[in-house]
CSV table of C-alpha atoms and ligand atoms in Angstrom, one decimal:
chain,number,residue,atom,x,y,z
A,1,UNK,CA,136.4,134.0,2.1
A,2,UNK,CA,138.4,135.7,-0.9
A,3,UNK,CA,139.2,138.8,-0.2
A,4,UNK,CA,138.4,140.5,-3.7
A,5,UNK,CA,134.6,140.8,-4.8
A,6,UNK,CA,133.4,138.3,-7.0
A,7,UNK,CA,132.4,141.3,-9.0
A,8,UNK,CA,136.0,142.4,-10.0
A,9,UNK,CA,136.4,138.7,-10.8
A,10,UNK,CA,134.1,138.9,-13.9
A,11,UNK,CA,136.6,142.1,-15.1
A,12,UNK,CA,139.4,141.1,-17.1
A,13,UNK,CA,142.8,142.9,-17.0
A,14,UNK,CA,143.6,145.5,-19.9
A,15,UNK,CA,145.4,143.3,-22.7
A,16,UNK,CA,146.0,146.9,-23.8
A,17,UNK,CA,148.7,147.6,-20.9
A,18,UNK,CA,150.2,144.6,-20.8
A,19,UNK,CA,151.0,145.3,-24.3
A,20,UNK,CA,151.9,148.9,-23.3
A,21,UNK,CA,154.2,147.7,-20.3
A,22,UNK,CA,156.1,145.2,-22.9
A,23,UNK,CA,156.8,148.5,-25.1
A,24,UNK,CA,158.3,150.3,-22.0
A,25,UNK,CA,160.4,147.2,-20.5
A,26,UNK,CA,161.9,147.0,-24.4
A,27,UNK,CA,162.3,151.0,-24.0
A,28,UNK,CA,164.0,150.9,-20.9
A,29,UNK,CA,166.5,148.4,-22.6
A,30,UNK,CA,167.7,150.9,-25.2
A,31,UNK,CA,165.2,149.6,-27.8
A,32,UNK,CA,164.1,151.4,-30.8
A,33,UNK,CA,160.6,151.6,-29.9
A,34,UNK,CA,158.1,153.2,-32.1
A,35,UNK,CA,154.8,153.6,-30.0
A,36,UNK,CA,151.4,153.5,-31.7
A,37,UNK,CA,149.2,152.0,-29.0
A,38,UNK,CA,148.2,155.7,-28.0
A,39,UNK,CA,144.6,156.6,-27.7
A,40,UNK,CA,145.5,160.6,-27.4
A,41,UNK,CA,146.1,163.7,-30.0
A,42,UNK,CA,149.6,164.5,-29.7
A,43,UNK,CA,148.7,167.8,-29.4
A,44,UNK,CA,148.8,170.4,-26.9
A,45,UNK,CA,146.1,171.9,-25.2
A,46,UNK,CA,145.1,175.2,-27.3
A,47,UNK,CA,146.9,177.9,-25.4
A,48,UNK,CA,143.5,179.5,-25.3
A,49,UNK,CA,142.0,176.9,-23.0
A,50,UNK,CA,144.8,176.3,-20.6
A,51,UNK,CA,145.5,179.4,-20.0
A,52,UNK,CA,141.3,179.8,-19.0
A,53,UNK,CA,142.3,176.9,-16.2
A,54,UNK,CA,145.1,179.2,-14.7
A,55,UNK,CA,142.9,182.2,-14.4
A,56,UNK,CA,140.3,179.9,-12.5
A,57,UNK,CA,143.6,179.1,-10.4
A,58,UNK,CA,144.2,182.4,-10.0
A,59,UNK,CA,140.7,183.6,-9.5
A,60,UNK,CA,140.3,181.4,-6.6
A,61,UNK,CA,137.6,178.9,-8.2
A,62,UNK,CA,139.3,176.2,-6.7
A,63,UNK,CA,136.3,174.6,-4.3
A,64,UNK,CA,133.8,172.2,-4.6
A,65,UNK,CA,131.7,172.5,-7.2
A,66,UNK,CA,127.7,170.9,-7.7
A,67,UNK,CA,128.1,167.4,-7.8
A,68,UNK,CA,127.8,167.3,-11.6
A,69,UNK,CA,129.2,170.2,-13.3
A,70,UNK,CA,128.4,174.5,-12.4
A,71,UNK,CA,125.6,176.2,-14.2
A,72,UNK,CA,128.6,178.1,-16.7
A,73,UNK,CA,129.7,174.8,-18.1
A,74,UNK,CA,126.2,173.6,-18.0
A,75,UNK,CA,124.9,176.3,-20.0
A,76,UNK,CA,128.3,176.2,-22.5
A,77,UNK,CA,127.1,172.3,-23.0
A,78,UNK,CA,123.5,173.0,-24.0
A,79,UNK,CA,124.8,175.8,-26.5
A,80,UNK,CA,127.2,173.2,-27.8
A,81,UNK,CA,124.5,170.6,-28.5
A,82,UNK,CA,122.6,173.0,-29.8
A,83,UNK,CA,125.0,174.3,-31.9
A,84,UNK,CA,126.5,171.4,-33.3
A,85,UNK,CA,123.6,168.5,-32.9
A,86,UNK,CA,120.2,170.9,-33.5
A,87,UNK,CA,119.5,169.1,-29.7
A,88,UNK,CA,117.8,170.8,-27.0
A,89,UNK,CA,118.6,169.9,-23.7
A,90,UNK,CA,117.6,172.1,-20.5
A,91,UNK,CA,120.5,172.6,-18.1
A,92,UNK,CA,118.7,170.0,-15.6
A,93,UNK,CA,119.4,167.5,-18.6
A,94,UNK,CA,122.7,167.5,-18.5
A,95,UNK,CA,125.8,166.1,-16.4
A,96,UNK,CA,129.3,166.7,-16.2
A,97,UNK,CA,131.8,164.0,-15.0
A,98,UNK,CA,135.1,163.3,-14.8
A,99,UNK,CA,135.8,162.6,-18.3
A,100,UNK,CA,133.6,160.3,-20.9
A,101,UNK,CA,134.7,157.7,-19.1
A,102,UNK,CA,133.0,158.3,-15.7
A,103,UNK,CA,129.6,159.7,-17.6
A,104,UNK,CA,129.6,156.0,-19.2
A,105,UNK,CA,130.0,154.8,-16.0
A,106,UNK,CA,127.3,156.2,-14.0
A,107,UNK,CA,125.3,155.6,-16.7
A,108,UNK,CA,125.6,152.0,-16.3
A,109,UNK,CA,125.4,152.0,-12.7
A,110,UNK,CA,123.0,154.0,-12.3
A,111,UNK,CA,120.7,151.8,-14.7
A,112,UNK,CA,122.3,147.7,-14.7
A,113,UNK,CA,120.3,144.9,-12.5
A,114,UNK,CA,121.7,141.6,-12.8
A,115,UNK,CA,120.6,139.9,-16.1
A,116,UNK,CA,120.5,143.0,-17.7
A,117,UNK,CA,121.9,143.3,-21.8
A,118,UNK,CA,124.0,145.8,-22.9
A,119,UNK,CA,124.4,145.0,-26.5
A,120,UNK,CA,127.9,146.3,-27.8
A,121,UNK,CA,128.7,146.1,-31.4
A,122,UNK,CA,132.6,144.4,-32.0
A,123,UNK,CA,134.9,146.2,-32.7
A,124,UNK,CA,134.1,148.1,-29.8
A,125,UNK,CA,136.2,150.7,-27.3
A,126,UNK,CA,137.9,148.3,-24.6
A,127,UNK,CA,136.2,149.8,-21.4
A,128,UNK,CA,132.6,149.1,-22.5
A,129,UNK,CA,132.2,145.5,-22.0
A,130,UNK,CA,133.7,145.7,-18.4
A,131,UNK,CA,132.0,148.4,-17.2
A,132,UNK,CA,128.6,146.5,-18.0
A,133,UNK,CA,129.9,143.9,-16.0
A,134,UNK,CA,131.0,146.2,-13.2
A,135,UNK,CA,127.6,147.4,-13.0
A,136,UNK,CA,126.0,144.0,-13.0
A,137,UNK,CA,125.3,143.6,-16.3
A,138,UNK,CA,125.8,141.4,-19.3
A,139,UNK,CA,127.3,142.7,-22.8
A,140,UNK,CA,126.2,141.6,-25.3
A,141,UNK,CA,128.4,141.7,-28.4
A,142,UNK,CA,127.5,141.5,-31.9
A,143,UNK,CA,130.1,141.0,-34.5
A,144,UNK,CA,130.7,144.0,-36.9
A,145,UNK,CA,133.4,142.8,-39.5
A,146,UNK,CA,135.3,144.3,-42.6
A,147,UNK,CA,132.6,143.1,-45.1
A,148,UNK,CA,130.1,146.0,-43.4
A,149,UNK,CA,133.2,148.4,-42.8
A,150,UNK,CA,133.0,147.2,-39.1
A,151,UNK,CA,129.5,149.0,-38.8
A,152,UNK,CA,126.4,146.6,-37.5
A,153,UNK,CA,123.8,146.5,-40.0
A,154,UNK,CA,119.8,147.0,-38.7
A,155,UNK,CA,119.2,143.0,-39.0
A,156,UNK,CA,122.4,142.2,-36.5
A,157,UNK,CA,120.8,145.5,-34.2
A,158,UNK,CA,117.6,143.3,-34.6
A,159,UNK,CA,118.3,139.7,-33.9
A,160,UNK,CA,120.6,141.4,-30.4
A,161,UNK,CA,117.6,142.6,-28.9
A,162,UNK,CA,116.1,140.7,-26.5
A,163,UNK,CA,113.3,141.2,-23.8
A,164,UNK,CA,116.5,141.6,-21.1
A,165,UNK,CA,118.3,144.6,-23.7
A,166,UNK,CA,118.6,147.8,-21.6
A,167,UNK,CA,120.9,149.6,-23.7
A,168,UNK,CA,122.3,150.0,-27.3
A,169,UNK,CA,125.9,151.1,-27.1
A,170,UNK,CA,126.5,153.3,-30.2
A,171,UNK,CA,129.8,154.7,-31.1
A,172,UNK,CA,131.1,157.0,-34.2
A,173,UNK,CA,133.5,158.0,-35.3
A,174,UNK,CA,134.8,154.5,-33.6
A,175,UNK,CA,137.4,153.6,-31.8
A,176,UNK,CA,138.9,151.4,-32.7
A,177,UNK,CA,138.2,151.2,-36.5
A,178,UNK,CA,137.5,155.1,-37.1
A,179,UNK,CA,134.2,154.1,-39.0
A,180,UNK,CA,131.5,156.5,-39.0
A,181,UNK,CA,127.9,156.1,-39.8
A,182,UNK,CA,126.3,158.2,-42.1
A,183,UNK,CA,122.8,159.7,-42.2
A,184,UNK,CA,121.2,156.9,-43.7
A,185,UNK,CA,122.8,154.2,-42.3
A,186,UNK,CA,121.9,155.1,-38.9
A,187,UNK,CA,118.3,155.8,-39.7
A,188,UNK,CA,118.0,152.2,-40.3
A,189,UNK,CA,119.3,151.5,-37.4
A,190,UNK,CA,116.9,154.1,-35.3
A,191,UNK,CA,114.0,152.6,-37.2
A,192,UNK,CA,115.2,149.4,-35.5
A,193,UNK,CA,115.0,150.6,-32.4
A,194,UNK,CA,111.7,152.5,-32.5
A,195,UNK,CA,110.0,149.3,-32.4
A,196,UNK,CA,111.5,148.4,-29.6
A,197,UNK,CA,110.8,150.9,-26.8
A,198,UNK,CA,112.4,149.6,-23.8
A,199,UNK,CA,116.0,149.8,-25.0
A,200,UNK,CA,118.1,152.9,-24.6
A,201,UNK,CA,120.7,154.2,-26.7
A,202,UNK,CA,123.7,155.0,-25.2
A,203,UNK,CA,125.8,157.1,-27.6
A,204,UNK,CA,129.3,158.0,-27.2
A,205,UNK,CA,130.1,160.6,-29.4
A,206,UNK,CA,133.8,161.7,-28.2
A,207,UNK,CA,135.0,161.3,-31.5
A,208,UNK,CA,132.5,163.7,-33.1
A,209,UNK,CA,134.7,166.4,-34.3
A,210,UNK,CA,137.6,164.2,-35.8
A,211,UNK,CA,136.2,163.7,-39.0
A,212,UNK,CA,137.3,163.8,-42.8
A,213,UNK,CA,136.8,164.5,-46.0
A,214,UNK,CA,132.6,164.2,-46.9
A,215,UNK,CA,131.9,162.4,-43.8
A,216,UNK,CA,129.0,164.3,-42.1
A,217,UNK,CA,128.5,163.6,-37.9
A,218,UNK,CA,125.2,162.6,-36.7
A,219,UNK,CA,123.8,161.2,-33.6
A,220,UNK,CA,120.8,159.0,-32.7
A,221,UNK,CA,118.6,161.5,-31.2
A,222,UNK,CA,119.1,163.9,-33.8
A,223,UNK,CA,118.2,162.1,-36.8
A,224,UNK,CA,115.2,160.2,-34.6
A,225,UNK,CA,113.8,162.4,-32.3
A,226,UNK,CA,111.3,160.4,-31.4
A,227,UNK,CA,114.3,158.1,-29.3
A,228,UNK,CA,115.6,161.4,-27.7
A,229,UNK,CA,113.5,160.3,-24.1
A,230,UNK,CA,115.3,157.2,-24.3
A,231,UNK,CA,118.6,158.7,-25.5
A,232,UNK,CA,121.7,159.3,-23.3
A,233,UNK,CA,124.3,161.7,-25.6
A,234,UNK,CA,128.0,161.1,-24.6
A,235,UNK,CA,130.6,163.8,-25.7
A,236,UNK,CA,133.7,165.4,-24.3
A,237,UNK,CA,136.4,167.6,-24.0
A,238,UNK,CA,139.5,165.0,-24.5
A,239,UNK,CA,139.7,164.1,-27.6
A,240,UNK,CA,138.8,167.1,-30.0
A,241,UNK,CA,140.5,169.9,-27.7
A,242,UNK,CA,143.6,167.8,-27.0
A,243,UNK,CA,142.5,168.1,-23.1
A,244,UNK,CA,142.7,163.8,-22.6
A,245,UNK,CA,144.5,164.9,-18.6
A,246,UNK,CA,142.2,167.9,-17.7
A,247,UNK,CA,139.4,164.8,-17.5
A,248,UNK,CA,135.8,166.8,-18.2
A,249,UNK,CA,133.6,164.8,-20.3
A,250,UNK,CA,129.9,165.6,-19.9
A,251,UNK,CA,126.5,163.9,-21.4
A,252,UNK,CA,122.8,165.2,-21.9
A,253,UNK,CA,119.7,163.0,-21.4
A,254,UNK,CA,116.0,162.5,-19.8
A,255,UNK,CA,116.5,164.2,-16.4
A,256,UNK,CA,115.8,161.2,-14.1
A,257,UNK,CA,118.6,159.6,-15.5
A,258,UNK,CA,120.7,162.7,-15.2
A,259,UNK,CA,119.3,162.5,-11.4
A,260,UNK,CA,120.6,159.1,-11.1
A,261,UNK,CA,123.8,160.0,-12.4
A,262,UNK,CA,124.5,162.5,-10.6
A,263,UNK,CA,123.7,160.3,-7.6
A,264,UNK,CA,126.3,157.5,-8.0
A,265,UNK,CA,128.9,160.7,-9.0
A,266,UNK,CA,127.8,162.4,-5.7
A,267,UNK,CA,128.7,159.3,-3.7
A,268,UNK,CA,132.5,158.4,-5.6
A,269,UNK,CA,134.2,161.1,-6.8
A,270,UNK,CA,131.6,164.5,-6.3
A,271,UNK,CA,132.2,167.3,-9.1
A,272,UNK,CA,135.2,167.3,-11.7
A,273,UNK,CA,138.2,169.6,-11.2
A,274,UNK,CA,137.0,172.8,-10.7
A,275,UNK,CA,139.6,174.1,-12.4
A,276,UNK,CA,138.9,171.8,-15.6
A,277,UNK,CA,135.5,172.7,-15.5
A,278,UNK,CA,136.4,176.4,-16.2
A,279,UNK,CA,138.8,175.4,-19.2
A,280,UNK,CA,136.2,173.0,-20.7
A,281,UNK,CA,134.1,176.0,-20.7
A,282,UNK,CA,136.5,178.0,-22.8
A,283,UNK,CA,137.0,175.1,-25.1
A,284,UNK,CA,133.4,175.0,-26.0
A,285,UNK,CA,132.7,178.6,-26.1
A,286,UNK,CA,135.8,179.6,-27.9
A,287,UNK,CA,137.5,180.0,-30.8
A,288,UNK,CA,137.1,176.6,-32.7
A,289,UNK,CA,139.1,176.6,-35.9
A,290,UNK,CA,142.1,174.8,-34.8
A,291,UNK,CA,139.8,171.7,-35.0
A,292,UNK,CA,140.3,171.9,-38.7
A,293,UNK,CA,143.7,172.6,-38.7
A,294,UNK,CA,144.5,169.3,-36.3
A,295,UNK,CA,142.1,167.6,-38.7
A,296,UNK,CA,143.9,168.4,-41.7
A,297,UNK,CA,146.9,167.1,-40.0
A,298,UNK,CA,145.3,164.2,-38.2
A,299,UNK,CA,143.8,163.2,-42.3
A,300,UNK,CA,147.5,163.4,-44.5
A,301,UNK,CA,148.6,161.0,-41.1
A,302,UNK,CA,145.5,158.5,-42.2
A,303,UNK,CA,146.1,158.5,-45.7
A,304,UNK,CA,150.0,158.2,-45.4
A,305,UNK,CA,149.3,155.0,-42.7
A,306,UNK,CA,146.4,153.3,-44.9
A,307,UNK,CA,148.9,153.3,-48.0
A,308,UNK,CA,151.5,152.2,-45.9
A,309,UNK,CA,149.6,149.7,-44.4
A,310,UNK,CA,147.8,148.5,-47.4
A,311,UNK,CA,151.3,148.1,-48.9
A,312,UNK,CA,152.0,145.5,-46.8
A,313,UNK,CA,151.1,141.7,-47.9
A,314,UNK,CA,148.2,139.9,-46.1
A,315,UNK,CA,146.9,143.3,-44.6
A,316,UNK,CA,143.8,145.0,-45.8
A,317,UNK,CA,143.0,148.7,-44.0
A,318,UNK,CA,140.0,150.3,-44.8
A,319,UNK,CA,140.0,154.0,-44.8
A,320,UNK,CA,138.2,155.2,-42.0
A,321,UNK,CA,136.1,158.3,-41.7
A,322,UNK,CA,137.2,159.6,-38.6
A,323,UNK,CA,139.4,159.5,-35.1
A,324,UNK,CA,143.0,158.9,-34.9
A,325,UNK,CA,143.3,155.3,-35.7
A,326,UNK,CA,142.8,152.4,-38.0
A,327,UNK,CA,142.0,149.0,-37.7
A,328,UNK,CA,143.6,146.8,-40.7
A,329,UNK,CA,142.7,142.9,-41.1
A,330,UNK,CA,145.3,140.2,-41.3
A,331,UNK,CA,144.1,137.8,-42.0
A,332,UNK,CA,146.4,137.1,-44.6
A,333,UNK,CA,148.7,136.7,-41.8
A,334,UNK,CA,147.8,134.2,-39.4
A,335,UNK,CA,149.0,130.4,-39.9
A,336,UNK,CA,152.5,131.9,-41.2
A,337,UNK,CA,155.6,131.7,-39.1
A,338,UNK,CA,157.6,135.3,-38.3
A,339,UNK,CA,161.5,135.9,-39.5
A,340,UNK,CA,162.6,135.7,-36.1
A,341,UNK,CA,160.6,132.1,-35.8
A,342,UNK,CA,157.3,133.1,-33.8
A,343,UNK,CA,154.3,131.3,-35.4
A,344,UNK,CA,151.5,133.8,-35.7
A,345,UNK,CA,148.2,131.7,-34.9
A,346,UNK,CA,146.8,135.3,-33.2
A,347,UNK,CA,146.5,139.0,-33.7
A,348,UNK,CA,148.1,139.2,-30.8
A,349,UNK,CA,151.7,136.7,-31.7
A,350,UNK,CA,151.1,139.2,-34.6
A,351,UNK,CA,151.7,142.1,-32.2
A,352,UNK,CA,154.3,140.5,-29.9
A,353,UNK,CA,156.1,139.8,-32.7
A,354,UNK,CA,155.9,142.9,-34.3
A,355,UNK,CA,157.0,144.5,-31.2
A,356,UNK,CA,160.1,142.0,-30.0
A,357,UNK,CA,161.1,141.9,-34.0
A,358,UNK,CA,160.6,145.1,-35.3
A,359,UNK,CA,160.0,147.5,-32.2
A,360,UNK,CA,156.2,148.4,-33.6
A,361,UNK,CA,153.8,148.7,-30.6
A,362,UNK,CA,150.5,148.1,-31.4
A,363,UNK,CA,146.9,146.8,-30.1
A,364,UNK,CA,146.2,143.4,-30.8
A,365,UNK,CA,142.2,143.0,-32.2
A,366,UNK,CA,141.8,140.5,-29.6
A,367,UNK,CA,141.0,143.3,-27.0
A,368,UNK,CA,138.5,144.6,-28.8
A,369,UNK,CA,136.9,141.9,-29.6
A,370,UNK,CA,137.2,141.2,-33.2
A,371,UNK,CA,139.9,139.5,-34.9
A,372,UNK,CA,142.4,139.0,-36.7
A,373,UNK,CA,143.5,142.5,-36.8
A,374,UNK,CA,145.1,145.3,-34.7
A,375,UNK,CA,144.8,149.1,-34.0
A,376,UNK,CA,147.1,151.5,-35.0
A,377,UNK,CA,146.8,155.1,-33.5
A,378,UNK,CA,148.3,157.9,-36.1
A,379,UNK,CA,148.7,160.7,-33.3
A,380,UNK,CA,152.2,161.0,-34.1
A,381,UNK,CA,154.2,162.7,-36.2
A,382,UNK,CA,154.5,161.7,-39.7
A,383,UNK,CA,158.6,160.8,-39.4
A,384,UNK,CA,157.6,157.8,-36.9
A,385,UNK,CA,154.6,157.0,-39.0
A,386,UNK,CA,156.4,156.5,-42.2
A,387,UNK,CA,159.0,154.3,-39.9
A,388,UNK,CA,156.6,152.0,-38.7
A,389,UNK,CA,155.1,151.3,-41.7
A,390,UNK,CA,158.8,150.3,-43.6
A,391,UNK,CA,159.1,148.6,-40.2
A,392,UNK,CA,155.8,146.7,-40.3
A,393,UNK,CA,155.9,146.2,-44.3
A,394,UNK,CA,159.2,144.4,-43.4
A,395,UNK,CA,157.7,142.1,-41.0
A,396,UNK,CA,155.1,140.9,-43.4
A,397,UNK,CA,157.3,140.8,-46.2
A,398,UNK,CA,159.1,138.5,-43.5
A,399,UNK,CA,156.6,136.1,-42.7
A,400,UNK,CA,156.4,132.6,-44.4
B,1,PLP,C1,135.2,155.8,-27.6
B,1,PLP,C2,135.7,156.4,-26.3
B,1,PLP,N1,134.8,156.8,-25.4
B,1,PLP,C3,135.2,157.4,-24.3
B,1,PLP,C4,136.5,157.6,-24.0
B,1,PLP,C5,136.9,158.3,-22.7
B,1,PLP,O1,137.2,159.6,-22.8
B,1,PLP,P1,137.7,160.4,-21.5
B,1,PLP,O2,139.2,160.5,-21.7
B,1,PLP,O3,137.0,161.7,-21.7
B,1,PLP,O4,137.3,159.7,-20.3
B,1,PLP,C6,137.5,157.3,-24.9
B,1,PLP,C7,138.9,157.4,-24.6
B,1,PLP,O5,139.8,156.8,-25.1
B,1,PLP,C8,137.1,156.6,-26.1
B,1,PLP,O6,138.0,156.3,-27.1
């Protein structure tokens, strides 16, 4: 009898670390490594915030908590959504985990039988597929290429469902690509789905304050209220207050599901740091300007990487609308054989080579799921962004 569950069997390790783990073996041998596989702001947390979880150190709020999140962060949430999103969501709609990723979890498991569809549009963050089938599930992925700026268009959203689909994954900004969906475009998608009543959307909106230029945020149940009863709203702390360790991440939806979440939380991990909880509370209460500055920062980074990128022969990188990354094709790339003799067949020779050759680390497309291409992340500081992209130019120029 294997001693592992067949379950874990379905997962497949992260390609992501292995990639990661090359970058630090080369490191650790007194290689020039420029890292770009990061999926954090290189921020700090806003002094603000941290110094709200040493005054819950300090203040003794350091016990267990309500299984999913105390009425103060509760109650910050709802203001939040209703702030931000025009949503209304009573305090008994809401749960508070231990960061987006565990919401998105006890979502699923709190939800998944065995032949249920989870359709996931590709490009897609690496987690989702797996933790479908953790929970028992089956993804369904639908391929989102360049040609629709890696967005899946209302006839793709269409043909995915079928009588087994219990859940639309919806994510923008994206990560990987960046791409956002405006307004419009994602009315036709919730026009889609109202004709469909038993799927759920499951929105993960973590990204939703990293945007640029004229790109305006909206989310499913916003611009189709009619889907919020079948709506689960995904959001977090992480990413826009530069908070990816302090792990809060919270969502808002029908209250059975909340229930059921809550449940399966109740029974792994019970509440979130107590003390995160109180500086996630802060962060959405407080000041929130220094968004704007970090975005202004977070866009010159895009635009210098997209040039520098662009410059580069057999790449093509859209510009995306928001996040910290970008997603170029290469197309242009594969078939062709590297300076140091590597033939690149794969996005991900491309990003082996890249790293042995030139000392780039990046994520090959490969891991998630659409190819050829790879994800660059732009949280750090120009200097090392402007290298890499000599450094990657240099490769391409390289390749014959
Ligand atoms: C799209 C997306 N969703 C969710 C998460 C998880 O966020 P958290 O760190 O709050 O668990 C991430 C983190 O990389 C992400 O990129």
């Amino acid at each position: 009898m294997p001693f592992l569950s067949d379950t874990l069997s379905r997962v497949q390790p992260s390609p992501t670390i292995a990639m990661t783990n090359k970058a630090a073996e080369l490191k650790a041998e007194g290689r020039d490594i420029i890292g770009l596989s990061a999926g954090e702001p290189d921020f700090d947390t806003p002094a603000h915030i941290a110094e709200a979880g040493r005054r819950a150190i300090a203040e003794g709020r350091t016990r267990y908590t309500a299984v999913d999140g105390i009425p103060e962060l509760k109650r910050a949430i709802r203001a939040k959504f209703a702030r931000d999103n025009d949503l209304d969501y009573a305090p008994s709609e809401i749960s508070v985990g231990t960061g987006g990723k565990q919401v998105l979890y006890n979502a699923l498991t709190a939800t998944l039988n065995p032949g249920d569809e989870v359709i996931i549009p590709a490009p897609y963050w690496v987690s989702y597929p797996d933790m479908v089938r953790l929970a028992g599930g089956t993804p369904v992925t639908v391929a989102c290429g360049l040609d629709t700026g890696f967005k899946i268009t209302p006839a793709q959203l269409e043909a995915a469902i079928t009588p087994a689909t219990k859940w639309f994954v919806f994510n923008s900004p994206s990560n990987p690509t960046g791409a956002g969906y405006g307004w419009e475009e994602l009315a036709a998608l919730t026009e889609v789905l109202l004709r469909h009543p038993h799927v759920w959307v499951l929105t993960d909106d973590m990204y939703e304050h990293l945007t640029f230029g004229d790109f305006r945020f909206c989310t499913p149940a916003q611009v189709e209220p009619a889907l919020k009863p079948r709506t689960l709203t995904v959001n977090g702390v992480s990413k826009a207050y530069a908070m990816t360790g302090w792990r809060i991440g919270y969502a808002a939806g029908p209250e059975p599901l909340i229930r059921a979440m809550a449940k399966v939380q109740s029974q792994s991990t019970s509440n979130p740091s107590s003390i995160s909880q109180w500086a996630a509370v802060e962060a959405l209460d407080g000041p929130q300007d220094f968004i704007a500055d970090n975005n202004a920062v977070f866009a010159r980074r895009r635009d210098l990487v997209v040039e520098g990128l662009n410059a580069c022969p057999g790449v093509t990188c859209p510009v995306p609308d928001g996040a910290f990354y970008v997603y170029p094709d290469i197309s242009g790339c594969i078939g062709k054989t590297s300076a140091g003799g590597t033939a690149i067949e794969t996005d991900e020779d491309f990003a082996t080579a890249l790293l042995e050759e030139e000392g780039v680390a990046v994520v090959f497309g490969a891991a998630f799921g659409l190819s050829p291409n790879f994800r660059v992340s732009y949280a750090t500081s120009d200097a090392m962004l402007s290298e890499a992209c000599v450094r990657i130019r240099r490769f391409c120029e390289g390749l014959r």
